[in-house]
GROMACS .gro file of C-alpha atoms in nm:
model
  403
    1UNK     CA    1  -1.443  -6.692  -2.199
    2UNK     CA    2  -1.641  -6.846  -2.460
    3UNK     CA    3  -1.476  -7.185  -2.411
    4UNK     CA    4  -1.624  -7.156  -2.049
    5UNK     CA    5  -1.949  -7.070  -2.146
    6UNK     CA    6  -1.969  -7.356  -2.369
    7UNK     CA    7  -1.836  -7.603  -2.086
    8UNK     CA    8  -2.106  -7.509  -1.860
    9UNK     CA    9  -2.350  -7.518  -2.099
   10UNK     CA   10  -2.244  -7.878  -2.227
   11UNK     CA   11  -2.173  -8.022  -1.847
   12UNK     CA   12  -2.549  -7.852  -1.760
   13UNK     CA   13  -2.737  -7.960  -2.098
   14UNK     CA   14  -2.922  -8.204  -1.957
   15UNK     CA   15  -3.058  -7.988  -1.673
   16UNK     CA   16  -3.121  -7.717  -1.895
   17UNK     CA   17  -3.279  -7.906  -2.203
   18UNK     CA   18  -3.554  -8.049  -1.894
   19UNK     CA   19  -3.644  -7.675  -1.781
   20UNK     CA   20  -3.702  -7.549  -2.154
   21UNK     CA   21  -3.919  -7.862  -2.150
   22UNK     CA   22  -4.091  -7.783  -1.829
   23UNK     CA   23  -4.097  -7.427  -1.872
   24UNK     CA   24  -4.257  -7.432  -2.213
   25UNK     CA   25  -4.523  -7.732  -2.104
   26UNK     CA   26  -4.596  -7.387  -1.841
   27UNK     CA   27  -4.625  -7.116  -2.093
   28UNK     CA   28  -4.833  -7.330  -2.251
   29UNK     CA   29  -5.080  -7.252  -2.018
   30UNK     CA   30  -5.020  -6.881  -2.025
   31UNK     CA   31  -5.082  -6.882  -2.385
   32UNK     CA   32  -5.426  -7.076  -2.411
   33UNK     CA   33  -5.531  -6.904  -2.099
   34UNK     CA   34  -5.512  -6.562  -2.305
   35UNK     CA   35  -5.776  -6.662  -2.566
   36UNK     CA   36  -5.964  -6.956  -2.339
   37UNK     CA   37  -6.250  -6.854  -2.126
   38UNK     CA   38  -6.227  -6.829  -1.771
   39UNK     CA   39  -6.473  -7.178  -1.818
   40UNK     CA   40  -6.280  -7.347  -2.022
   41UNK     CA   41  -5.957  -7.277  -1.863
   42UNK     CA   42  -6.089  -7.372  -1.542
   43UNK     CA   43  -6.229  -7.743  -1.678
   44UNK     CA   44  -5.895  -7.787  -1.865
   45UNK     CA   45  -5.706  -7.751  -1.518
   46UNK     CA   46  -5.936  -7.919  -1.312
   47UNK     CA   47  -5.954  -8.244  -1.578
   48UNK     CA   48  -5.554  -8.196  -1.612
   49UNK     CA   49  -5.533  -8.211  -1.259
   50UNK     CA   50  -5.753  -8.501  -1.212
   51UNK     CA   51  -5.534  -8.710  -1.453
   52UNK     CA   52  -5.247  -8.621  -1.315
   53UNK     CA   53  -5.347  -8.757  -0.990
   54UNK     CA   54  -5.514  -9.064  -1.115
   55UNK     CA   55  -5.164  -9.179  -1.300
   56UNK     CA   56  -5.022  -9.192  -0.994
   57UNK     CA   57  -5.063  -9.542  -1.008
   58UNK     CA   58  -4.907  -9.530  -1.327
   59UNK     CA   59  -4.564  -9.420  -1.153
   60UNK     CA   60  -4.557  -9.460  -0.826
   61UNK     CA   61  -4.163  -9.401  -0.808
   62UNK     CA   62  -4.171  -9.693  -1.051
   63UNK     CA   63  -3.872  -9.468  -1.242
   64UNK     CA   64  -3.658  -9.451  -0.950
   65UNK     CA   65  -3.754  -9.779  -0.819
   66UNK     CA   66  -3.651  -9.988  -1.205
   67UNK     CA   67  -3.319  -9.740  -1.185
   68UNK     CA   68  -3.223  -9.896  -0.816
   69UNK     CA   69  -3.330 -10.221  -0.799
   70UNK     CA   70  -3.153 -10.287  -1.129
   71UNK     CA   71  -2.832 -10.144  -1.026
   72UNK     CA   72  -2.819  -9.955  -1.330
   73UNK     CA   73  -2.766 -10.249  -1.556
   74UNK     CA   74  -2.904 -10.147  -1.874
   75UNK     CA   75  -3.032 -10.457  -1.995
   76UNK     CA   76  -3.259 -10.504  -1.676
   77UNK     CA   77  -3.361 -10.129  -1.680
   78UNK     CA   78  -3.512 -10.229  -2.067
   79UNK     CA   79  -3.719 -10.478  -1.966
   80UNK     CA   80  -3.895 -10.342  -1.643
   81UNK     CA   81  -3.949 -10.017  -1.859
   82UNK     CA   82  -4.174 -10.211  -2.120
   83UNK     CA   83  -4.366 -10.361  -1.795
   84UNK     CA   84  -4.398 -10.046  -1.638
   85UNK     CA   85  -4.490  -9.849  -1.984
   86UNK     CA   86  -4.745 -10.095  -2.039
   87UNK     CA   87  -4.926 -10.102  -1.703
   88UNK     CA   88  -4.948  -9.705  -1.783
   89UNK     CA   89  -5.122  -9.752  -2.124
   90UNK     CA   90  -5.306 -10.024  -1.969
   91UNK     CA   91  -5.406  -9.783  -1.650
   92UNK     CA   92  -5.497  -9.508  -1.867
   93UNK     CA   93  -5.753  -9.727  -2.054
   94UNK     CA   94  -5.883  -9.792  -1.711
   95UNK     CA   95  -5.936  -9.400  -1.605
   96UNK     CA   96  -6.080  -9.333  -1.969
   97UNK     CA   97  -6.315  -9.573  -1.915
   98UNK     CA   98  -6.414  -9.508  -1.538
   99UNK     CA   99  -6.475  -9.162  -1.651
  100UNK     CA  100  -6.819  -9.259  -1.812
  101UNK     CA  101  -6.927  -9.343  -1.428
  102UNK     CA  102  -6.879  -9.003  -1.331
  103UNK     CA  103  -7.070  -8.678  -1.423
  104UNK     CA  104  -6.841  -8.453  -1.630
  105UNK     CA  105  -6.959  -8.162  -1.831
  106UNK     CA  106  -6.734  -8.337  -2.097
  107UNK     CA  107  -6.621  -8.701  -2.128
  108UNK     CA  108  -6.455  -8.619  -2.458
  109UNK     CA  109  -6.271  -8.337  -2.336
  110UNK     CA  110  -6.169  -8.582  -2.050
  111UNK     CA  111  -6.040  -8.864  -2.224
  112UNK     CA  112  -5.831  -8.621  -2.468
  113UNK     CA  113  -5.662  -8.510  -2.131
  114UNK     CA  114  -5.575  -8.826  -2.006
  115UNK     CA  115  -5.393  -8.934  -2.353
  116UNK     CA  116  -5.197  -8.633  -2.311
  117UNK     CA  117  -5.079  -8.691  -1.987
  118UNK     CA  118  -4.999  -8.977  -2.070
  119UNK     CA  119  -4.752  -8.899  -2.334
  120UNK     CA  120  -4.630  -8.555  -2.179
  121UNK     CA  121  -4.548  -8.709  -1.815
  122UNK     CA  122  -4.630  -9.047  -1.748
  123UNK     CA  123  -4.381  -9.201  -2.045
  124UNK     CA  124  -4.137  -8.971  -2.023
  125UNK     CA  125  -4.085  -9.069  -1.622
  126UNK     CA  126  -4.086  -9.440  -1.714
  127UNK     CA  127  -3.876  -9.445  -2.047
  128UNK     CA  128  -3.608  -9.200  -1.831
  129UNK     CA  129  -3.387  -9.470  -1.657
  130UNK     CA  130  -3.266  -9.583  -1.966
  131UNK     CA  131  -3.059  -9.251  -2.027
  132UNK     CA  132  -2.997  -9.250  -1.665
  133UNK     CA  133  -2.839  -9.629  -1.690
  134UNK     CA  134  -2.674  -9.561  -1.998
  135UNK     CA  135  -2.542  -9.197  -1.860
  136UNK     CA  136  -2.682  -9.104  -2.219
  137UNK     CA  137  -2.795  -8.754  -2.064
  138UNK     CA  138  -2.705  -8.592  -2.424
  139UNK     CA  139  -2.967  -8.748  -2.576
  140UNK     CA  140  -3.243  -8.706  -2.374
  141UNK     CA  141  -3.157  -8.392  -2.337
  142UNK     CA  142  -3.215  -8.333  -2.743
  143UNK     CA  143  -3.546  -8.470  -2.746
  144UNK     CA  144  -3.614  -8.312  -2.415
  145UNK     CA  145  -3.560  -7.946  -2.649
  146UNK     CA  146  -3.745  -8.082  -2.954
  147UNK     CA  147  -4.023  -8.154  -2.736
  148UNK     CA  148  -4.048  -7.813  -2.572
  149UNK     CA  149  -4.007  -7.615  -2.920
  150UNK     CA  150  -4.288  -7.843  -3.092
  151UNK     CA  151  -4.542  -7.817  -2.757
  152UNK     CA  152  -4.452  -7.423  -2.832
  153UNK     CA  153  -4.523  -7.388  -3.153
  154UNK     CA  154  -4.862  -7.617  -3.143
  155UNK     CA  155  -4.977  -7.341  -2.844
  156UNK     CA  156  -4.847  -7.031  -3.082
  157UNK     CA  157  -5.047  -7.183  -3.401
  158UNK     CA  158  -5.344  -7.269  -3.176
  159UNK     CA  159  -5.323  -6.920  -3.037
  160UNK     CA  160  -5.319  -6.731  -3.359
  161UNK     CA  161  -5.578  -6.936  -3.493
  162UNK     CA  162  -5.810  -6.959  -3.188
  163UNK     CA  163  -5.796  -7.368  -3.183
  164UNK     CA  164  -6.066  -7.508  -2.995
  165UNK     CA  165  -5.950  -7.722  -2.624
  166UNK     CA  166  -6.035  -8.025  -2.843
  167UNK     CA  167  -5.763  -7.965  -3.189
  168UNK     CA  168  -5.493  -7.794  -2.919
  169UNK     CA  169  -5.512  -8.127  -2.756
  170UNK     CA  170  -5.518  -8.336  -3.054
  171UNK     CA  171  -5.209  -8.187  -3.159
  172UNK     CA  172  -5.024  -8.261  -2.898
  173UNK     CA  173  -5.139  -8.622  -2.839
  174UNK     CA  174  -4.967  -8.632  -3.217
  175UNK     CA  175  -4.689  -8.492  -3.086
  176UNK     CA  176  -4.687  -8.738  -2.794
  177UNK     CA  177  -4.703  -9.096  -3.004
  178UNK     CA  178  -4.438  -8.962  -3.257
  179UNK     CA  179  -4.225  -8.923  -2.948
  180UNK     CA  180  -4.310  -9.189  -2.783
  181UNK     CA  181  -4.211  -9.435  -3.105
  182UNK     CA  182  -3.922  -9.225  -3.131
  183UNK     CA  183  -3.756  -9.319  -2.787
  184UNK     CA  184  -3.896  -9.666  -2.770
  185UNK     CA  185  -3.694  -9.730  -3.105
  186UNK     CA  186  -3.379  -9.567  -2.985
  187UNK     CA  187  -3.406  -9.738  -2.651
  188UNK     CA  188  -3.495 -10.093  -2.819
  189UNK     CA  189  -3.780 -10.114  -2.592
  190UNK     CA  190  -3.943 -10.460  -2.663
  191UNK     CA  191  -4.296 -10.427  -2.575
  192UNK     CA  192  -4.447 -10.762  -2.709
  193UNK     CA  193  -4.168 -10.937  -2.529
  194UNK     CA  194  -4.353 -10.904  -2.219
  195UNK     CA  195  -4.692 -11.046  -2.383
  196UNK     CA  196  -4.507 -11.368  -2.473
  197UNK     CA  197  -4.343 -11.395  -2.110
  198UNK     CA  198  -4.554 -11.207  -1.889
  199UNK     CA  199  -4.468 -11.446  -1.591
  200UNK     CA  200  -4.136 -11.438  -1.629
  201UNK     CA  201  -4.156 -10.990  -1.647
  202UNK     CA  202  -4.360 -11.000  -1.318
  203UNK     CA  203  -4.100 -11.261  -1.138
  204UNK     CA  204  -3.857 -10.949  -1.210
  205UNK     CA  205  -4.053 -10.707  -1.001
  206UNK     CA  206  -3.923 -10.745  -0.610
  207UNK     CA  207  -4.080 -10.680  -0.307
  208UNK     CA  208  -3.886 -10.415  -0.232
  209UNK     CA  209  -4.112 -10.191  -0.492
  210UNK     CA  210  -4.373 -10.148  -0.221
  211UNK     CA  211  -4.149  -9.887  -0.065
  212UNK     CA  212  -4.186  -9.722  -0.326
  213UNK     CA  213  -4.541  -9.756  -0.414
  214UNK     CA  214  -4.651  -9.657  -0.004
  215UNK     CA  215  -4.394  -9.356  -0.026
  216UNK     CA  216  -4.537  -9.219  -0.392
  217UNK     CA  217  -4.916  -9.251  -0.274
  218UNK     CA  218  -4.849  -9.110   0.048
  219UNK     CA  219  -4.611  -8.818  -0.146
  220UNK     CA  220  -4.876  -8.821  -0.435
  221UNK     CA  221  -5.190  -8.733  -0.168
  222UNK     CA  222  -4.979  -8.514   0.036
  223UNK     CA  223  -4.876  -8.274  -0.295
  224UNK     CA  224  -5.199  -8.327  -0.455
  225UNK     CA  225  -5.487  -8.315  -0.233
  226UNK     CA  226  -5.517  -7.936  -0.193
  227UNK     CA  227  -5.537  -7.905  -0.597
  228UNK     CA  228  -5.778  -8.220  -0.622
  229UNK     CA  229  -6.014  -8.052  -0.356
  230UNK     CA  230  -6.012  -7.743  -0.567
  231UNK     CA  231  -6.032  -7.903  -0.870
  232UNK     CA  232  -6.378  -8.103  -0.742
  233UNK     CA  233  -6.518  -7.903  -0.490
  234UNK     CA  234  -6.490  -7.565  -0.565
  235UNK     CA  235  -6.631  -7.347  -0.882
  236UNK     CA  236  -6.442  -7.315  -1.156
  237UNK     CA  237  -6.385  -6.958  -1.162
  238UNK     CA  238  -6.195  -7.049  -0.836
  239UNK     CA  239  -5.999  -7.290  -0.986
  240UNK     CA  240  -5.858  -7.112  -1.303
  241UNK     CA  241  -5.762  -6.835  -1.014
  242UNK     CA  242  -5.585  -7.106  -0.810
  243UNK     CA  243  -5.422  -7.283  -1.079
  244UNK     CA  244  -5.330  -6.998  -1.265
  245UNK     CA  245  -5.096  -6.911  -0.905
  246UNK     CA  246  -5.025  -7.243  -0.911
  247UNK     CA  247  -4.875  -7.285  -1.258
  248UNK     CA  248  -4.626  -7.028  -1.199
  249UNK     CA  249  -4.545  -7.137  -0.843
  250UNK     CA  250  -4.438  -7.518  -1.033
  251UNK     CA  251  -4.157  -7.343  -1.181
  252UNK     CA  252  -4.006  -7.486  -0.856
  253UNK     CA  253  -4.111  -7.836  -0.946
  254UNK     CA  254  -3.848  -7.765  -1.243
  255UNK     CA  255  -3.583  -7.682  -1.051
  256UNK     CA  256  -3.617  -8.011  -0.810
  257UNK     CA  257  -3.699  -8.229  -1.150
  258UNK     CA  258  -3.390  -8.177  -1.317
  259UNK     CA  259  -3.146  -8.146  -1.026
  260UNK     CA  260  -3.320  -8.474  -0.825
  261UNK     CA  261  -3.272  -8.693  -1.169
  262UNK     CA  262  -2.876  -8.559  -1.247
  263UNK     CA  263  -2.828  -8.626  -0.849
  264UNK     CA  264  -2.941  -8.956  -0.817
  265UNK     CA  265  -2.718  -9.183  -0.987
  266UNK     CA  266  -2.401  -9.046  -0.783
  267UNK     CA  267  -2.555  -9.054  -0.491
  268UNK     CA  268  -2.553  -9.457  -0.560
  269UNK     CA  269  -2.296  -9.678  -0.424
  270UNK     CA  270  -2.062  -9.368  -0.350
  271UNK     CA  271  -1.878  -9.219  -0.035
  272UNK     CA  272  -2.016  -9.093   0.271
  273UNK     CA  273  -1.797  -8.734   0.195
  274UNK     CA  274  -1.862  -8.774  -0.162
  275UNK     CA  275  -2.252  -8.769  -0.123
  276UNK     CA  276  -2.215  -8.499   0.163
  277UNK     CA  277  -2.106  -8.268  -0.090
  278UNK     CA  278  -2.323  -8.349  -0.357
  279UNK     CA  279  -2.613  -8.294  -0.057
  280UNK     CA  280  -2.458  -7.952   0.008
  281UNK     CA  281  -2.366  -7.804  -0.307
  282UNK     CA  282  -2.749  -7.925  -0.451
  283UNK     CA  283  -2.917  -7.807  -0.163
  284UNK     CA  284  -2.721  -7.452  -0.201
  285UNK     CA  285  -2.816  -7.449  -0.548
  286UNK     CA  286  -3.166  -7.491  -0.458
  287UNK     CA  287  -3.215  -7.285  -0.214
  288UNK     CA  288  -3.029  -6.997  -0.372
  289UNK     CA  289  -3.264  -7.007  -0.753
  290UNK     CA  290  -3.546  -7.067  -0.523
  291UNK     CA  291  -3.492  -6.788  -0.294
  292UNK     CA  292  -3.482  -6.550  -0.550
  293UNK     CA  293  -3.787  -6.628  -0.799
  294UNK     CA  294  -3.995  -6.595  -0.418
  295UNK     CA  295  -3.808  -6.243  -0.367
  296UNK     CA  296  -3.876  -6.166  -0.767
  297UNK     CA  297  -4.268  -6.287  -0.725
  298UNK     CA  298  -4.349  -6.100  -0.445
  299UNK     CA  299  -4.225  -5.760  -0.647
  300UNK     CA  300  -4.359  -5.862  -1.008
  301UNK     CA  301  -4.586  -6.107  -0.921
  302UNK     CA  302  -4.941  -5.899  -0.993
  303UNK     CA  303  -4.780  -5.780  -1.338
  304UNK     CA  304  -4.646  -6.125  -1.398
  305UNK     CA  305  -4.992  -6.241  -1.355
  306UNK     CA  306  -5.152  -5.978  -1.584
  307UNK     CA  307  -4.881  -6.035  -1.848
  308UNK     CA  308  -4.885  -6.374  -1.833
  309UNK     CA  309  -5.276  -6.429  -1.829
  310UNK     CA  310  -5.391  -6.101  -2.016
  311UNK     CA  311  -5.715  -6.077  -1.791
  312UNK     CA  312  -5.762  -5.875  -1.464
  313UNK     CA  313  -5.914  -6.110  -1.282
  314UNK     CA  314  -5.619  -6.316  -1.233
  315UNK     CA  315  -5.432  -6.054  -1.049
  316UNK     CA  316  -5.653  -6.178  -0.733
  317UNK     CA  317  -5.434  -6.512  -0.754
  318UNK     CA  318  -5.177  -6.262  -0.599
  319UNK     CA  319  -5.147  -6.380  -0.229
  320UNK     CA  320  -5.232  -6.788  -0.350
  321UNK     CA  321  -4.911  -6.735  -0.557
  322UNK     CA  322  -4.644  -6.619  -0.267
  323UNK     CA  323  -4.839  -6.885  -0.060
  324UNK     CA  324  -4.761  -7.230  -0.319
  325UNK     CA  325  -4.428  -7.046  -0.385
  326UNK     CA  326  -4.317  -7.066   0.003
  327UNK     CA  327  -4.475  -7.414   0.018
  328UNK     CA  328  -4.247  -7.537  -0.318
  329UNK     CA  329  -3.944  -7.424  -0.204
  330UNK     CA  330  -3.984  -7.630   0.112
  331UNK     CA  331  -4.073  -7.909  -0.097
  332UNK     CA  332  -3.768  -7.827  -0.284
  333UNK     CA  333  -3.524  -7.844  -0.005
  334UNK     CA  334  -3.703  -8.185   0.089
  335UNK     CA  335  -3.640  -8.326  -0.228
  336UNK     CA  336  -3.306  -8.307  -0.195
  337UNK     CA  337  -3.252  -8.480   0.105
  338UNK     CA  338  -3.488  -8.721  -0.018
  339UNK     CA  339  -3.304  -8.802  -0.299
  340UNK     CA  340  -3.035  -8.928  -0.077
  341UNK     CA  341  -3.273  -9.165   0.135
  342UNK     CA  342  -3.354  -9.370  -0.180
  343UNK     CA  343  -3.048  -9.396  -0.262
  344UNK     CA  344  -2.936  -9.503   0.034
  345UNK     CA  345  -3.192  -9.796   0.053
  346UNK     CA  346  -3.398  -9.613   0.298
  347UNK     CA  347  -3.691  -9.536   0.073
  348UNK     CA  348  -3.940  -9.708   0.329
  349UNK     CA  349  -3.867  -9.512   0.578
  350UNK     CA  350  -3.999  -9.212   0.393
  351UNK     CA  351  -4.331  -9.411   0.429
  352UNK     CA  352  -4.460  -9.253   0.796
  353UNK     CA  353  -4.333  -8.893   0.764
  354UNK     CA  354  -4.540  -8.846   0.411
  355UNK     CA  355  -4.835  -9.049   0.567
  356UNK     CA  356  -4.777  -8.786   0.854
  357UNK     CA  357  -4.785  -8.484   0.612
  358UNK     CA  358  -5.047  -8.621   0.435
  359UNK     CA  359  -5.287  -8.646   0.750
  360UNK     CA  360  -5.149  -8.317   0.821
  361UNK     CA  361  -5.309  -8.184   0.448
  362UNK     CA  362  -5.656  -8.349   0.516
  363UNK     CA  363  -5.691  -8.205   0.893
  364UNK     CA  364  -5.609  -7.879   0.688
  365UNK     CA  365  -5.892  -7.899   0.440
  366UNK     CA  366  -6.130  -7.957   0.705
  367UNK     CA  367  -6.069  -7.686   0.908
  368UNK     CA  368  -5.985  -7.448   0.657
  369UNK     CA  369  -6.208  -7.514   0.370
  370UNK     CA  370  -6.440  -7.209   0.461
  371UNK     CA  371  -6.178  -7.037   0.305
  372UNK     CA  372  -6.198  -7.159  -0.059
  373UNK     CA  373  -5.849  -7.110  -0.243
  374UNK     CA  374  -5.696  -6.970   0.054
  375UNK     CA  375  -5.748  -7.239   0.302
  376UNK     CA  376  -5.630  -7.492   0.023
  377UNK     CA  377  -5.299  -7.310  -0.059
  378UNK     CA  378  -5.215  -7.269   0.332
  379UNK     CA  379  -5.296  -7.612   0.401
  380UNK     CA  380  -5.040  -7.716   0.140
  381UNK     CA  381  -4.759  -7.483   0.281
  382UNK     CA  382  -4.796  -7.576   0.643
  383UNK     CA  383  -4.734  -7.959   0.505
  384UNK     CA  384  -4.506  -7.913   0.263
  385UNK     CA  385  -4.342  -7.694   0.595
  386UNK     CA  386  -4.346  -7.989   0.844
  387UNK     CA  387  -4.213  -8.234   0.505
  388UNK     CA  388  -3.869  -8.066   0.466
  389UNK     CA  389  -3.863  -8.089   0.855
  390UNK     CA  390  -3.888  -8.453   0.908
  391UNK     CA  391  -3.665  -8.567   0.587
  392UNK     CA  392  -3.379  -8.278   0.706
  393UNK     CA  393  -3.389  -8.394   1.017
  394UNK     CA  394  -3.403  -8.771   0.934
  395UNK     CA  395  -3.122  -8.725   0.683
  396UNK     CA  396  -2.896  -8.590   0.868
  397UNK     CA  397  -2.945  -8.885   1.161
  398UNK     CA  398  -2.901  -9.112   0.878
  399UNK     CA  399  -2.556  -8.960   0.770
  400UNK     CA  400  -2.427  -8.959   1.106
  401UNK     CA  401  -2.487  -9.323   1.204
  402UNK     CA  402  -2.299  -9.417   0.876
  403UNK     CA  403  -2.029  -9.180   0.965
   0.00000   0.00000   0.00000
């Protein structure tokens, strides 16, 4: 029995090391929320939010697209990451300094945010088809846990000592550069390589990344665009309500993380029947976790919200909550299937369905923007809704021309 245990926890370390990651980069939230004020919750979500959405030119796919297009040949894979990881650092500069155009109650505060996103998502997408290439899941999957216990402990000691926003997020960005020399050096990454033959690094670089780049913006706007409109146009009491639902609704996001980046490399270059059941027993999966944590959040989900947040107030994020929740599991289902169209060298034809779902998400804001929070979270649903219609649908027409 205990030799089974340890099999499934060995053949599913990978997956699991990337939700302990995931999961604790969420209770991180929980924690500061508990001793932040509503105020400074609310402009640490909003500016999150807002960096997250501007490094989407950072990684526009650019993780699946170097995976792909190099056919998994590691020595390729190296040197489109140190491109792509520089373009990042290089875009980041960019949004730091735009920032001073803009009025922010803190550009400081701002900047700090970006650096962190920086090294908490941004490099760990584009330094993550090496291990893919290399099948060196074991590895990642340790510094995937070392990650999530440090990022833990940082929120525990800036709990207990009531850190201000600014030291919480200096410690991580420490936390962040000693990782990201950590998995540069293990994966040989040769950043001034591409200084000294810049040409010859952008020659590499197809055409066919523009699939890529019109599916991730279109993705990018479609999943983003409610948040972004709450993060800029609404107060920020509102928006520590909605992101505080939100937060716990991206547990999802987790689920379709881990699962989407263990899928894709089989579903490369392998069988019709092969990648039929990989489609069914992923989407099964899926549907089965997700299913449950909606059936679980709409019993505990007010004293999940209280225990989680330690403040009253965010018990009204109640009804935003089951809302994202149905809308993620949707998205979830979608991913799947999407997996399979970029691997099948389809990803352009993902390009009109987002751009669909997207105009779809900005119809909703219009007409339901009266309604604050509300109108925001339902606008998100309905697309993510029509989303896992079109790529179902459009996957399963794909698999039976091949057949």
């Amino acid at each position: 029995m205990l030799n089974k245990i340890k099999n499934i926890f060995l053949n599913n370390f990978y997956p699991i090391s990337l939700y302990a990651r995931q999961i604790a980069g969420t209770l991180i939230l929980f924690i500061i929320a508990r001793y932040l004020s509503i105020y400074d919750f609310g402009l640490f979500s909003s500016y999150k939010n807002i960096a997250t959405f501007c490094f989407m030119f950072a990684n526009l796919e650019y993780a699946n697209y170097i995976l792909v297009s190099s056919k998994a040949n590691v020595k390729e894979v190296k040197l489109k990451i140190s491109l792509f990881i520089l373009n990042a650092i290089f875009i980041g500069i960019l949004i730091a300094l735009g920032s001073t155009f803009f009025k922010l109650d803190s550009h400081i505060l701002f900047c700090l945010v970006v650096i962190r996103t920086f090294f908490d998502g941004t490099f760990f997408a584009l330094i993550l088809p090496y291990f893919q290439a290399t099948k060196t899941f074991n590895t990642i999957a340790k510094i995937n846990i070392v990650y999530a216990i440090c990022i833990s402990l940082i929120a525990i000691f800036s709990y207990i000592f009531k850190l201000s926003l600014y030291k919480f997020l200096l410690l991580n960005i420490c936390l962040g550069l000693i990782n990201f020399i950590q998995c540069s050096y293990f994966a040989k990454i040769n950043y001034p390589l591409v200084f000294n033959h810049i040409k010859r690094f952008c020659k590499m670089v197809d055409k066919s990344i523009w699939a890529y780049i019109g599916v991730n913006i279109a993705s990018f706007l479609f999943n983003q665009l409610s948040s972004l409109y709450v993060s800029t146009c609404l107060s920020k009491a509102e928006a520590a309500l909605y992101f505080s639902a939100f937060t716990i609704a991206a547990v999802i996001g987790l689920l379709i993380a881990a699962q989407i980046q263990k899928m894709m490399p089989d579903l490369i270059n392998n069988s019709i029947e092969n990648i039929k059941l990989i489609l069914k027993r992923n989407l099964k999966i899926m549907l089965i976790i997700t299913g449950g944590l909606f059936i679980f959040m709409l019993l505990f989900g007010k004293i999940l919200l209280i225990l989680l947040y330690g403040q009253n107030y965010y018990t009204n994020a109640y009804p935003i909550l089951l809302i994202l929740m149905f809308g993620n599991i949707c998205v979830a289902e979608a991913a799947v299937y999407g997996a399979y169209i970029t691997a099948s060298g389809n990803q352009k034809r993902k390009i009109p369905m987002q751009l669909e779902a997207t105009s779809l998400t900005i119809i909703g804001l219009i007409i339901l923007h009266r309604f604050g929070i509300y109108g925001a979270a339902l606008t998100f649903s309905f697309a993510a809704l029509y989303i896992s219609y079109r790529y179902t649908t459009f996957t399963i027409k794909l698999i039976r021309a091949i057949e």
